[in-house]
PDB file of C-alpha atoms in Angstrom:
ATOM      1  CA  UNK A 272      64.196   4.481  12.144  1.00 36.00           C
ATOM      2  CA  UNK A 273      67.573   3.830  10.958  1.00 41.00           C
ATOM      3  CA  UNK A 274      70.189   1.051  11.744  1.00 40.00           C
ATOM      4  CA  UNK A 275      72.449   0.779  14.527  1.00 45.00           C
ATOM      5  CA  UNK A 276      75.807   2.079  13.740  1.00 46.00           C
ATOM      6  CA  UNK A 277      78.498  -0.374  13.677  1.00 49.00           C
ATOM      7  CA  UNK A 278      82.227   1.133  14.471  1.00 53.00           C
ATOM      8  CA  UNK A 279      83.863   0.452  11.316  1.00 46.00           C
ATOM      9  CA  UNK A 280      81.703  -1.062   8.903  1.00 42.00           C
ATOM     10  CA  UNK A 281      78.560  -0.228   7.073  1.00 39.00           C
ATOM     11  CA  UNK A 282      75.718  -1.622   8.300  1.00 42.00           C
ATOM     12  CA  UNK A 283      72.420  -2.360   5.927  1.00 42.00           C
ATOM     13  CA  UNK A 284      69.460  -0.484   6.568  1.00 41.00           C
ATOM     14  CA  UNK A 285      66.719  -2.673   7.718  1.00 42.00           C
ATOM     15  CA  UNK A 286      63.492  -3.303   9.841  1.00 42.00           C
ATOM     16  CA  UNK A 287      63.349  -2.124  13.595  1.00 44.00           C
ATOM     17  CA  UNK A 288      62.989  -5.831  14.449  1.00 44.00           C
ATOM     18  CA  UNK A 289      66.119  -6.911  12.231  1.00 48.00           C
ATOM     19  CA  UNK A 290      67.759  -4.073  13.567  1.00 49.00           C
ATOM     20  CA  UNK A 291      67.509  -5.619  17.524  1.00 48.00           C
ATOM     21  CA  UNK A 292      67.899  -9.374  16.448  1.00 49.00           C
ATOM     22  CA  UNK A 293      71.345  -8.517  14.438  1.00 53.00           C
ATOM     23  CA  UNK A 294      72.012  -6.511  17.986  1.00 52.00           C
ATOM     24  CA  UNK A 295      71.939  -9.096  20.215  1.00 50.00           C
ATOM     25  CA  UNK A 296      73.114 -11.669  17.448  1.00 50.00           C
ATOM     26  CA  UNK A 297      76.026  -9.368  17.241  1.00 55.00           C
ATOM     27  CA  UNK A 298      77.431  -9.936  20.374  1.00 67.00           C
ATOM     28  CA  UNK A 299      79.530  -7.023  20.492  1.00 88.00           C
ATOM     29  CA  UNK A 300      79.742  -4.310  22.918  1.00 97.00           C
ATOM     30  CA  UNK A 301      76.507  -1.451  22.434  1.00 97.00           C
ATOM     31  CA  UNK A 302      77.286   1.619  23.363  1.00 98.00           C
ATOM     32  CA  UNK A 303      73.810   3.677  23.863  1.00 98.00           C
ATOM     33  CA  UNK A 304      73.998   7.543  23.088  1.00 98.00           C
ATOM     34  CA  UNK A 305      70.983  10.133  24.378  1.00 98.00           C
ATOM     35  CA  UNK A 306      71.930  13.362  22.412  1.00 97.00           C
ATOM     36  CA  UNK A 307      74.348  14.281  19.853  1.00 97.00           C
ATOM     37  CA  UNK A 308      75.989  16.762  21.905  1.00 96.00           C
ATOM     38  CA  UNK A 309      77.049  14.016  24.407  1.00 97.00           C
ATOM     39  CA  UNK A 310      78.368  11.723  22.054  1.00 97.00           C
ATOM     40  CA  UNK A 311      81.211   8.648  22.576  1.00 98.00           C
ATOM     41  CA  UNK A 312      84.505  10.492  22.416  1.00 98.00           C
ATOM     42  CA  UNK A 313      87.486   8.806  22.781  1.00 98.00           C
ATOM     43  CA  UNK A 314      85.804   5.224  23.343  1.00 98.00           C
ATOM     44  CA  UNK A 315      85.383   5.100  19.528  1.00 97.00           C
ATOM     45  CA  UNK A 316      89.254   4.810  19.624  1.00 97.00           C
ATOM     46  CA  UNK A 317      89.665   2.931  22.986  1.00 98.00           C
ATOM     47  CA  UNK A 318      87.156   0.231  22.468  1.00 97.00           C
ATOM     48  CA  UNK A 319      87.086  -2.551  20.184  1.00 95.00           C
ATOM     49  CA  UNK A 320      84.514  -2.990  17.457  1.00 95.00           C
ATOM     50  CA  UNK A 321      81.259  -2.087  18.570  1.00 96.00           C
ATOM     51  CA  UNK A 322      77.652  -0.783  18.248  1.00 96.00           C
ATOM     52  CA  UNK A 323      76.600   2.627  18.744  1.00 97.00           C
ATOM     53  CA  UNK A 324      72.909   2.603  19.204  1.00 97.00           C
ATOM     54  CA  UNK A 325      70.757   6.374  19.114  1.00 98.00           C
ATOM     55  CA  UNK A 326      67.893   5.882  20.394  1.00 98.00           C
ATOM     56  CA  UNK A 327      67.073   9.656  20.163  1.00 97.00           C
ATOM     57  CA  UNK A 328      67.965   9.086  16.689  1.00 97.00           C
ATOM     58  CA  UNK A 329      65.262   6.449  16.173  1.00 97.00           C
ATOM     59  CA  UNK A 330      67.988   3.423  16.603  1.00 97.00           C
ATOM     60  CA  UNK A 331      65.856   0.331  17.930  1.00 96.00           C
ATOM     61  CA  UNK A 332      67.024  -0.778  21.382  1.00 97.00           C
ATOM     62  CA  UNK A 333      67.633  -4.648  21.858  1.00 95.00           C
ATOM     63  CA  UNK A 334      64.897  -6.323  23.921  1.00 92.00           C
ATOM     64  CA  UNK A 335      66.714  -7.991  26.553  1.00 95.00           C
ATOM     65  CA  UNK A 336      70.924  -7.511  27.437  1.00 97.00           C
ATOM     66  CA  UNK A 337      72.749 -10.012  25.159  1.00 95.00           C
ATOM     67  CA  UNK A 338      76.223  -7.930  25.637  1.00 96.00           C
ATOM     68  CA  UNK A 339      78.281  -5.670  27.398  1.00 98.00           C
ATOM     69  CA  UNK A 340      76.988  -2.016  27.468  1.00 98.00           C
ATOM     70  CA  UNK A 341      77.783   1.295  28.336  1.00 98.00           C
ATOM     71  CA  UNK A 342      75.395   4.164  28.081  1.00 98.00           C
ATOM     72  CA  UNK A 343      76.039   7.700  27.765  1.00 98.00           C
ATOM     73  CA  UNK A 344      75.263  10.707  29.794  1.00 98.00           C
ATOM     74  CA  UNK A 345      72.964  13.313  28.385  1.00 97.00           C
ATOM     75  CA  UNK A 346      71.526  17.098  29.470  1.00 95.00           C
ATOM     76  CA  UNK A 347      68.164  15.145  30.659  1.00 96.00           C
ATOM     77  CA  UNK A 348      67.908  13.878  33.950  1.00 97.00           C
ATOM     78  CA  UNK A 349      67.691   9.956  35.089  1.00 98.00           C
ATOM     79  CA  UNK A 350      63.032  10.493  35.264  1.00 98.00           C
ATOM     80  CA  UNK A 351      62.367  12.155  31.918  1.00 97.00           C
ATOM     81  CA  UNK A 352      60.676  10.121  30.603  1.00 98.00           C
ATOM     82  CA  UNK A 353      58.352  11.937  29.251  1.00 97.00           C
ATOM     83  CA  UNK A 354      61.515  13.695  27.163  1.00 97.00           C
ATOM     84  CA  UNK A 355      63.314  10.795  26.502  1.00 98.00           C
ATOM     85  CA  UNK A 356      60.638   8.052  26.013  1.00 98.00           C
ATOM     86  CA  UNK A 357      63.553   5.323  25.886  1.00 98.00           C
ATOM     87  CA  UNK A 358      64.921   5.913  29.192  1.00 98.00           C
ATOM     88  CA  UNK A 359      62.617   3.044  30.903  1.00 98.00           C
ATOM     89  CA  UNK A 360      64.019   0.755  28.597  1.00 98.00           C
ATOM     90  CA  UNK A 361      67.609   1.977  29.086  1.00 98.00           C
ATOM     91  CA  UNK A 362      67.035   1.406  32.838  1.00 98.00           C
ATOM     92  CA  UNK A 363      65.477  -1.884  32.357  1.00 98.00           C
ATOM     93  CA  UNK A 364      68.479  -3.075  30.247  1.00 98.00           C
ATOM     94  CA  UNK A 365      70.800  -2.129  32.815  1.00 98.00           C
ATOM     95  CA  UNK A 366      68.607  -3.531  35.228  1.00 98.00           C
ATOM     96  CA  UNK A 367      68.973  -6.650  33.121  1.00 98.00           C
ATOM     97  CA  UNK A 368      72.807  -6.557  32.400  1.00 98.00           C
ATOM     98  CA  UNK A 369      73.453  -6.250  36.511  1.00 98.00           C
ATOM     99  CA  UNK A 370      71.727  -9.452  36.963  1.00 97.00           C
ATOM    100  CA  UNK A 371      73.098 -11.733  34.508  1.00 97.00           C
ATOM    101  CA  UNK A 372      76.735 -10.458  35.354  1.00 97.00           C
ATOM    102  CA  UNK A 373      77.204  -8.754  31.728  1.00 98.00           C
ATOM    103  CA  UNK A 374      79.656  -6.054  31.703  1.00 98.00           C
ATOM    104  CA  UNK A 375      77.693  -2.586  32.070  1.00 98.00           C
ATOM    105  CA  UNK A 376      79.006   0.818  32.615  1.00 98.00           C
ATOM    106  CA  UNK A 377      76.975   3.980  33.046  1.00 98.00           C
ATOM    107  CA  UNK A 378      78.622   7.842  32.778  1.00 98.00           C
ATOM    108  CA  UNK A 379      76.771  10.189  34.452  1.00 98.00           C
ATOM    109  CA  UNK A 380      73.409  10.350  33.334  1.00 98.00           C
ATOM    110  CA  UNK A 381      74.337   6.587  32.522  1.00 98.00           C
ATOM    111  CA  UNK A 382      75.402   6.063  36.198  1.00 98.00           C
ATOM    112  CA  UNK A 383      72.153   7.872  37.508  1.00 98.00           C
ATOM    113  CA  UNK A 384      70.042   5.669  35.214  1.00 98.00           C
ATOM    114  CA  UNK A 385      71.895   2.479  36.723  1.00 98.00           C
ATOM    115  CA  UNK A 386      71.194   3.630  40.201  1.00 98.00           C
ATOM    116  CA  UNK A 387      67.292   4.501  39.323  1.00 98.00           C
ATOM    117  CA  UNK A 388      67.202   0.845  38.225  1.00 98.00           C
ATOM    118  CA  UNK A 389      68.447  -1.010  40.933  1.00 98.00           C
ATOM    119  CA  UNK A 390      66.386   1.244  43.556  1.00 97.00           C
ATOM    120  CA  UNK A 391      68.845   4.134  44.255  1.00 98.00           C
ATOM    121  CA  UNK A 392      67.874   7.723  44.332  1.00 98.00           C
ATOM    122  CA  UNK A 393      69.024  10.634  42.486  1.00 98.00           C
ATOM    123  CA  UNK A 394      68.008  14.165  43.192  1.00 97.00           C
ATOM    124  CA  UNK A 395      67.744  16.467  40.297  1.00 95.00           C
ATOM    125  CA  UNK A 396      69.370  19.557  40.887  1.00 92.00           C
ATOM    126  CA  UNK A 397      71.436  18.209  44.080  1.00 95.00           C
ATOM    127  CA  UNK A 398      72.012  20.427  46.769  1.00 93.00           C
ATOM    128  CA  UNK A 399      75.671  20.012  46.615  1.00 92.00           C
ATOM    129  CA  UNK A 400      75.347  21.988  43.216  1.00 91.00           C
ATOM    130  CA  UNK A 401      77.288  21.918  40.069  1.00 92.00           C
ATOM    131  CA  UNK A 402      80.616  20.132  39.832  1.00 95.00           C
ATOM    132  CA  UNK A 403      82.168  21.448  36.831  1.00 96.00           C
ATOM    133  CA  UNK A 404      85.500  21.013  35.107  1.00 96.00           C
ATOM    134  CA  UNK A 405      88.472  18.593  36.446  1.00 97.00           C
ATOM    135  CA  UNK A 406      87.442  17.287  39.933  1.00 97.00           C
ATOM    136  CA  UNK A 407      89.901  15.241  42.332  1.00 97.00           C
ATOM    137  CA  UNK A 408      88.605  11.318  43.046  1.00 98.00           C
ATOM    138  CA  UNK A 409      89.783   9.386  45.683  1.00 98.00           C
ATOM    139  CA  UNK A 410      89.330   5.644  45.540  1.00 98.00           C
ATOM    140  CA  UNK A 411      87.827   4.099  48.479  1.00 98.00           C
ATOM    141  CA  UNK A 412      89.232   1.074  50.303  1.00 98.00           C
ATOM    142  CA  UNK A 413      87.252  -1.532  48.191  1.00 98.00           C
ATOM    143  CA  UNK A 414      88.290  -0.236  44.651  1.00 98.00           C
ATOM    144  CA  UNK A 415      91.623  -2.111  45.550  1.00 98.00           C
ATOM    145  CA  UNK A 416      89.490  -5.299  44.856  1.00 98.00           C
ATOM    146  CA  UNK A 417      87.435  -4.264  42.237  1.00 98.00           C
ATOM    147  CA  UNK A 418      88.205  -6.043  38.895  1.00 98.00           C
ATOM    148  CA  UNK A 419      87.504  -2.738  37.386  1.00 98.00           C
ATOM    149  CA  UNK A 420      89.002   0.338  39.641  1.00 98.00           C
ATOM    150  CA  UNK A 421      92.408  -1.887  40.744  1.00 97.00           C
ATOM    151  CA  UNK A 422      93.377  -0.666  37.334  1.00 96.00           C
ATOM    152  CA  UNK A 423      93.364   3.224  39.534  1.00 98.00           C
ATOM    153  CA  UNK A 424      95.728   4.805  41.159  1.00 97.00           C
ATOM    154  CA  UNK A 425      93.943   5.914  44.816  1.00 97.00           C
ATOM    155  CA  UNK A 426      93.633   9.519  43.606  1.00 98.00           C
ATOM    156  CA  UNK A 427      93.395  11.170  40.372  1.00 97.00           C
ATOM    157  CA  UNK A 428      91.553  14.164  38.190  1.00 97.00           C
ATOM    158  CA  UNK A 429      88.642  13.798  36.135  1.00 97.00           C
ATOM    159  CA  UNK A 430      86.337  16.021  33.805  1.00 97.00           C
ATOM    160  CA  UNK A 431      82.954  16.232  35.890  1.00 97.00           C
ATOM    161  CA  UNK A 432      79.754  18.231  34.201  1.00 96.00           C
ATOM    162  CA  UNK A 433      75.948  17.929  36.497  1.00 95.00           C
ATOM    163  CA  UNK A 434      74.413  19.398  39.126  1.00 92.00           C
ATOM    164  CA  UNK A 435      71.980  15.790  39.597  1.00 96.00           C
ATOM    165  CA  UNK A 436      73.606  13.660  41.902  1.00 97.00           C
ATOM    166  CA  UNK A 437      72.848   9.934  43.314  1.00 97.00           C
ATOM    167  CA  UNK A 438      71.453  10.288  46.794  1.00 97.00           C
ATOM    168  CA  UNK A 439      70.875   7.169  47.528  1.00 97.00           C
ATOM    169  CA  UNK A 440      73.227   4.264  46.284  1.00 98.00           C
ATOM    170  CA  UNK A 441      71.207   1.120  45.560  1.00 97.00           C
ATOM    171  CA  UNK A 442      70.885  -1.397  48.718  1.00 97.00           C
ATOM    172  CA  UNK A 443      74.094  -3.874  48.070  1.00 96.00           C
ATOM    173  CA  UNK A 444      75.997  -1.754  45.893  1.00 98.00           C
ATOM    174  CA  UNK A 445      80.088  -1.215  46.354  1.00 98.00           C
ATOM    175  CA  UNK A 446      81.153   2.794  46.606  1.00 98.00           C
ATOM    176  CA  UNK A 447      84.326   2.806  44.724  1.00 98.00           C
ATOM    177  CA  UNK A 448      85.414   6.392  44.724  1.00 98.00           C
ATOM    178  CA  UNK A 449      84.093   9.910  45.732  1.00 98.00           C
ATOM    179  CA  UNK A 450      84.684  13.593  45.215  1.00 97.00           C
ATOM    180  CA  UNK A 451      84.605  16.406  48.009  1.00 95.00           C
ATOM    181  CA  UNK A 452      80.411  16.293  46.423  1.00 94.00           C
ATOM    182  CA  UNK A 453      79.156  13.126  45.243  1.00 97.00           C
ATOM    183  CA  UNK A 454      80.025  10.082  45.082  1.00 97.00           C
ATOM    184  CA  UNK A 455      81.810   9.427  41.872  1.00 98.00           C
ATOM    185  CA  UNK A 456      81.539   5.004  41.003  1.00 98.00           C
ATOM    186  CA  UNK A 457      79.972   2.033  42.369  1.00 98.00           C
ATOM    187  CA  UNK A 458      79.262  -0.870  41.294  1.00 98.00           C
ATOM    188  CA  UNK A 459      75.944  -3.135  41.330  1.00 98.00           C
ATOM    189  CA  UNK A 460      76.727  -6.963  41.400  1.00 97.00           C
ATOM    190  CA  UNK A 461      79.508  -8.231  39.935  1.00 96.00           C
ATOM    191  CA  UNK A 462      80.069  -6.433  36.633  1.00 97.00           C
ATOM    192  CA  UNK A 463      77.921  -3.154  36.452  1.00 98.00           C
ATOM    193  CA  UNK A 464      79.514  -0.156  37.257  1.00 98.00           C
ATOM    194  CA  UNK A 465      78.655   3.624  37.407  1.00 98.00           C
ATOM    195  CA  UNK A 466      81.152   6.527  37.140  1.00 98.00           C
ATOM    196  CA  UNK A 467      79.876   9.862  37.729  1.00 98.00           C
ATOM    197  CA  UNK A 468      82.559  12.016  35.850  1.00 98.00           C
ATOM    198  CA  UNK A 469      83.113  11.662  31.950  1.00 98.00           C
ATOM    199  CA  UNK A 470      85.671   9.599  30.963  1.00 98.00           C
ATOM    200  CA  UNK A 471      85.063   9.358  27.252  1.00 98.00           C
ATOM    201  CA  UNK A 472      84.693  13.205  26.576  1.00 98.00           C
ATOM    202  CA  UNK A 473      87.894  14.949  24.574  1.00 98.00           C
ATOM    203  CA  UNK A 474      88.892  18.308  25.269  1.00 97.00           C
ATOM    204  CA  UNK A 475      86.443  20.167  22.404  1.00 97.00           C
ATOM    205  CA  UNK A 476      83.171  18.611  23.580  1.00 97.00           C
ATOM    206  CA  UNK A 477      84.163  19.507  27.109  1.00 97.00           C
ATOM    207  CA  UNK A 478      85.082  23.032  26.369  1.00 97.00           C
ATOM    208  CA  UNK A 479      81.823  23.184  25.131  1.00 96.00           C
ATOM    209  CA  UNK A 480      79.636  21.571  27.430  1.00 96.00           C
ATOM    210  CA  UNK A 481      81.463  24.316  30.228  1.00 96.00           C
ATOM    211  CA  UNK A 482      80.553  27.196  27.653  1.00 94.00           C
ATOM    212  CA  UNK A 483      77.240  26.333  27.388  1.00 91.00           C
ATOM    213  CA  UNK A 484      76.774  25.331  30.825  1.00 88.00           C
ATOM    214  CA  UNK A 485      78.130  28.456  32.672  1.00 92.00           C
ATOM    215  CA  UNK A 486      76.213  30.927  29.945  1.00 86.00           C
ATOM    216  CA  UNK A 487      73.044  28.684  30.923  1.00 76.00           C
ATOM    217  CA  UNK A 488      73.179  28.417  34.400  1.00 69.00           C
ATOM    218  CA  UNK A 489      71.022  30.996  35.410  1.00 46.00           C
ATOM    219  CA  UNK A 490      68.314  30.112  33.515  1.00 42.00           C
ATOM    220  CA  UNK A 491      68.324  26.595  32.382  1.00 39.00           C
ATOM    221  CA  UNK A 492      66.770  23.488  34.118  1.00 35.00           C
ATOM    222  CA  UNK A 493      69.078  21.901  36.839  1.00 35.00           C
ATOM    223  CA  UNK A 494      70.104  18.731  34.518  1.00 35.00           C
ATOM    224  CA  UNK A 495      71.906  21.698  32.644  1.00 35.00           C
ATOM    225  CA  UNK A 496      73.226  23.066  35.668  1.00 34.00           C
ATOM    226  CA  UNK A 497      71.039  25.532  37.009  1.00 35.00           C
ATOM    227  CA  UNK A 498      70.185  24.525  40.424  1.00 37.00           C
ATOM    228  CA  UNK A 499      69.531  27.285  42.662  1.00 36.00           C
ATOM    229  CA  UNK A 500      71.924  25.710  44.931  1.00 37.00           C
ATOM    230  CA  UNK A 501      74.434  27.051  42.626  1.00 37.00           C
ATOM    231  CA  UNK A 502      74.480  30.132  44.332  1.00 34.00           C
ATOM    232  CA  UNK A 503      75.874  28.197  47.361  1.00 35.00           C
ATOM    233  CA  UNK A 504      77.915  25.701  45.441  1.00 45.00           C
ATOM    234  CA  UNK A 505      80.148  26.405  42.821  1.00 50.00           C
ATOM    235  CA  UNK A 506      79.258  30.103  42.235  1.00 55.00           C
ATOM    236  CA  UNK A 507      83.195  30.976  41.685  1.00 78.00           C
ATOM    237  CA  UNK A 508      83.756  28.796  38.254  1.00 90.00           C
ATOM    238  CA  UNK A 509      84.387  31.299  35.197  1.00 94.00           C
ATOM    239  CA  UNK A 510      85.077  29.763  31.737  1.00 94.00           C
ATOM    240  CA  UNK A 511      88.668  30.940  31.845  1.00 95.00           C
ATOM    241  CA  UNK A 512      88.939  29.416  35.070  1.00 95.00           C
ATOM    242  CA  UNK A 513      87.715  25.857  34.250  1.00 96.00           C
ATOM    243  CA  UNK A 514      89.479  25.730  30.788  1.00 96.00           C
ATOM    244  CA  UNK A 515      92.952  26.722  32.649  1.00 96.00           C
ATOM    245  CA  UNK A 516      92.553  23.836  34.853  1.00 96.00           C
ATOM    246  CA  UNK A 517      91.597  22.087  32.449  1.00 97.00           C
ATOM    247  CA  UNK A 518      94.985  22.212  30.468  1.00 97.00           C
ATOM    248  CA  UNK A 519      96.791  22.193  33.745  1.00 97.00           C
ATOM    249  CA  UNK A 520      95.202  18.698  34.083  1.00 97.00           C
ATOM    250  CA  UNK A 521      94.828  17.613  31.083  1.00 97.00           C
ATOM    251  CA  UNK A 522      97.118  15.046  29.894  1.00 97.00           C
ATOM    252  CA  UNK A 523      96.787  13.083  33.259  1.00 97.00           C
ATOM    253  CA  UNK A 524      93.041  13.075  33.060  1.00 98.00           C
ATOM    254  CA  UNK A 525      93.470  11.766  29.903  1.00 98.00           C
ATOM    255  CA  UNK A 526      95.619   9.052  30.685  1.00 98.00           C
ATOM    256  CA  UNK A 527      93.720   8.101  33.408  1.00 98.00           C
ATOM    257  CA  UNK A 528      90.722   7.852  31.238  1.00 98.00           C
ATOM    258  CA  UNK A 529      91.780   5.937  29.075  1.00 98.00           C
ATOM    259  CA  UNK A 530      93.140   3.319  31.481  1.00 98.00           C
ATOM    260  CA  UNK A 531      89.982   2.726  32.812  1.00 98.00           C
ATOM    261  CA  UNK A 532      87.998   2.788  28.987  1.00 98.00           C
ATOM    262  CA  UNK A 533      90.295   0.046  28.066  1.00 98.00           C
ATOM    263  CA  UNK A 534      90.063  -1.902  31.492  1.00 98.00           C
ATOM    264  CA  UNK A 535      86.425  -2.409  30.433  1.00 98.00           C
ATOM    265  CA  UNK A 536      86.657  -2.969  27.324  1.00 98.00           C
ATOM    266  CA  UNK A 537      88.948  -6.364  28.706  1.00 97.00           C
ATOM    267  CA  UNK A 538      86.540  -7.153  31.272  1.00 97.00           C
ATOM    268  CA  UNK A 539      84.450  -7.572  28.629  1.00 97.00           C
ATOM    269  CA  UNK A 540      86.291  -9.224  26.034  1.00 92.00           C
TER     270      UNK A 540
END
């Protein structure tokens, strides 16, 4: 298994065990990744110095949350376990970050695995179907007091990419802002959020997540978008159509992205 990766500077190669004890003696930020093809974005320039961990890579996953997190999303869905043997211990870390108040945020598959952990429900292959390119979020009335989301404006565009939605919001938990589908952030506690749409993604990963997902969708499992809801829900996106609203939307997703990236990042500082 190879070493965690530290954002800019080499790290030695060493035992699994080393690996997780210089994690958590670290104390910098982890950011977990599922799949290559889902990978951190623009957070490696809008975070500080931190730790991306692979665990599909064979990166060793700290035991127990010694500092703030934020996991990826990924083409699996939040109970594979069985294809992603980590994901318990992804969950359990969350789990563990919401209740010792360490700064935790989860993007999409990330925000599904949060849920899963504290008790929510996610449905694979929702039947609101698949919510695809930039998607309008409106705050709701408590994101005006969140330490994270006052950083929003009350409405703005973001890149969305699933067709698994939460269901159920975990018992206690603060909805911070929906789409006209799913809800879109919440937060567990006092410092563990979850943001449905993809913050961190730049414009070439998500031109290719929509390629693949629209040439897919008819035959690929509903994590990938292929729910046979589809058919009901969101039948009319076209490549051309998505990437033109894309650039249409663009530079304000972007900076609205970033703004809430770097929020976190002082939250957790």
């Amino acid at each position: 298994a190879g070493a965690p990766r530290a954002r800019g500077k080499p790290q030695p190669v060493c035992p699994i065990a080393a690996a997780s004890a210089l994690l958590l003696a670290s104390g910098s930020m982890i950011v977990i990744e599922h799949q290559t093809s889902v990978d951190e974005g623009y957070l490696a320039d809008w975070l500080p110095p931190h730790t991306l961990v692979r665990p599909h890579a064979g990166d060793p996953l700290p035991s127990r949350a010694a500092a703030p997190m934020i996991v990826l999303g990924g083409e699996m869905n939040a109970y594979a376990d069985d294809e992603a043997p980590w994901l318990p211990r992804v969950r359990a870390l969350m789990a563990d970050a919401a209740s010792q108040s360490i700064p935790c945020l989860g993007i999409c598959l990330g925000a599904q695995l949060l849920a899963v952990a504290i008790g929510g429900v996610v449905t694979v292959g929702h039947e609101a179907g698949l919510e695809l390119g930039p998607t309008p979020i409106t705050a709701t009335d408590a994101a005006a007091t969140d330490p994270l989301f006052q950083a929003m404006p009350p409405q703005w565009w973001s890149l969305a990419s699933h067709s698994d939605g939460i269901s159920q919001l975990p018992a206690g938990s603060t909805l911070l802002a929906t789409s006209p589908r799913y809800p879109q952030a919440f937060r567990i506690g006092e410092s563990a959020w979850g943001v449905q749409f993809h913050p961190e993604a730049t414009r070439e990963t998500f031109t290719r997540w929509a390629r693949n997902d629209l040439a897919n969708r008819h035959s690929a499992p509903a994590c990938d978008g292929g729910s046979d809801s589809d058919a009901a829900h969101g039948a009319d996106y076209t490549l051309e159509g998505v990437l033109a609203l894309t650039a249409q939307h663009w530079e304000d997703m972007r900076q609205a992205s970033e703004t809430l990236i770097r929020r976190f990042a002082e939250l957790s500082s």
